Amino acid sequence: MTTTEAEELAAVRTLLTAIADENGELPEPWASAIATVRRHEFLPRVLWQWDGDRYVRIDAEEQPTQWRATAYANTSVVTQVNDGKPVEDGEKVFPSSSASAPAIVARMLGILNARRGERVLEVGAGTGWNAALMAHVVGPQNVTTVEVDAEAAGQAAVSLERLAPGARVVVGDGLLGAPAGAPYDRIVVTCSLNHVPEALLEQTRPGGTILTPWSRPWCNYGLLHLTVRDDGSAQGRFHPYADFMPARGQRLDLRIFRDVVADHHQPTESRTSVAPDAVAGDEDFAAQFALALCLPDLWFAWHENPAVEGVVRRLWVATVDTTSWAAIDEMEDGGDMFTVWQHGPRRLWGEVEAAWAWYTAHGRPGPGRFGMTIDADGTHQPWLDSPGTPL
């Protein structure tokens, strides 16, 4: 065994231990898949990582040790920025594609529970590693992966041809699925969806399953695991802990001062005892997830030090159609009452207060108590505990 091979084996063992520490012992056949299908083989030469202030490059040729450590760390890593366009000096960098943390990859594969011989469709090929892991278990000829970004798809196809020959890469909008290979026993989505497209329901055989990260404008969190029924509808429950980039066709690009608030707006003033941090704070994503299901077309943004006397932080809430907004102020002197400013046909903070009251009255349920029914016509209905208690 060469030094490089020994280092790779040690890195894989360390990664498997980290996955087990987070998820519990990784069951077969997925442990063997991760041990065999090496993550670094699918990553691009240049990675990007957040350093607390900005995204910085990690180049495999210039920083080989750091690049290798990043490849086998149990964290997500950005594999593409700015939708693949060249980054000029001083230009703002935003992530547009990433390789998910291995622990969440392993957990999703365990939930998906694909078995040898089953046909699997993946929406979002990314680097191709996830497709290769599934190919190791179900057989490469049974894996189809769709990628909207042609450059990323090309790189994934090269890696899969070398390491999982027979897996099929399709360039296109994954929200349309890949009808040529349908029906599928399992569909797994590696970007977050705010609704499940009818095409994916139609391309899943009755009794088959769809697993997707979930998002709403209020919160990007949770995994939805659906079983498709004979009539084309689907039903299933949520699992906690997932944060994926949104599907490109479902991105929400809104900014408070560019798109929502105008100089001529004359807001009304009121007071509230519901703390902004309770409904939109970073420490309680379970609360954000529940409110997101209750408030499907609302989003929020924080404004630190808004240059308003006595105000240290302001929470903005707005509708996705930008017609209504609310601003809630946290004051220097603290206190348990907060000033609310609202504009537009809807009283948004009243809607948030009602959702918060419902959430607390039901014992602050976590994501695992929620589920979703999707009718054959595409109507989505979330529920708590059982389909008989819709939100």
Short mmCIF file of C-alpha atoms in Angstrom, two decimals, residues 111 196 201 208-212 214 223-229 233-239 289 293 367-375 379-388 391:
data_model
loop_
_atom_site.label_atom_id
_atom_site.label_comp_id
_atom_site.label_asym_id
_atom_site.label_seq_id
_atom_site.Cartn_x
_atom_site.Cartn_y
_atom_site.Cartn_z
CA ILE A 111 -34.19 6.92 4.64
CA VAL A 196 -43.15 18.70 -5.27
CA LEU A 201 -45.25 12.15 -8.81
CA GLY A 208 -42.61 4.06 -4.74
CA THR A 209 -41.13 6.86 -2.67
CA ILE A 210 -39.86 10.41 -3.09
CA LEU A 211 -37.38 11.96 -0.66
CA THR A 212 -36.64 15.67 -0.85
CA TRP A 214 -37.96 20.90 2.07
CA LEU A 223 -36.79 16.25 4.73
CA LEU A 224 -40.08 15.14 3.24
CA HIS A 225 -40.46 11.39 2.60
CA LEU A 226 -43.50 10.60 0.46
CA THR A 227 -45.11 7.38 -0.72
CA VAL A 228 -46.92 7.65 -4.07
CA ARG A 229 -50.37 6.07 -4.22
CA SER A 233 -51.40 11.38 -4.97
CA ALA A 234 -48.69 11.07 -2.31
CA GLN A 235 -48.44 11.25 1.44
CA GLY A 236 -45.65 11.14 3.98
CA ARG A 237 -43.89 12.62 6.97
CA PHE A 238 -41.10 15.05 7.59
CA HIS A 239 -37.73 14.28 9.11
CA PHE A 289 -40.06 25.07 10.28
CA LEU A 293 -45.76 25.47 7.07
CA PRO A 367 -40.62 18.44 12.35
CA GLY A 368 -41.21 14.73 12.97
CA ARG A 369 -44.83 15.40 14.00
CA PHE A 370 -45.67 17.04 10.68
CA GLY A 371 -46.61 15.46 7.38
CA MET A 372 -47.83 16.36 3.91
CA THR A 373 -50.53 15.09 1.59
CA ILE A 374 -50.23 15.97 -2.09
CA ASP A 375 -53.33 15.38 -4.19
CA THR A 379 -52.51 20.55 -4.06
CA HIS A 380 -50.22 20.40 -1.01
CA GLN A 381 -51.81 20.03 2.45
CA PRO A 382 -49.55 19.95 5.52
CA TRP A 383 -50.81 18.35 8.71
CA LEU A 384 -49.87 17.71 12.33
CA ASP A 385 -49.64 14.11 13.60
CA SER A 386 -52.15 12.72 11.09
CA PRO A 387 -53.85 13.77 7.83
CA GLY A 388 -57.02 14.32 9.85
CA LEU A 391 -52.85 23.02 9.29
#
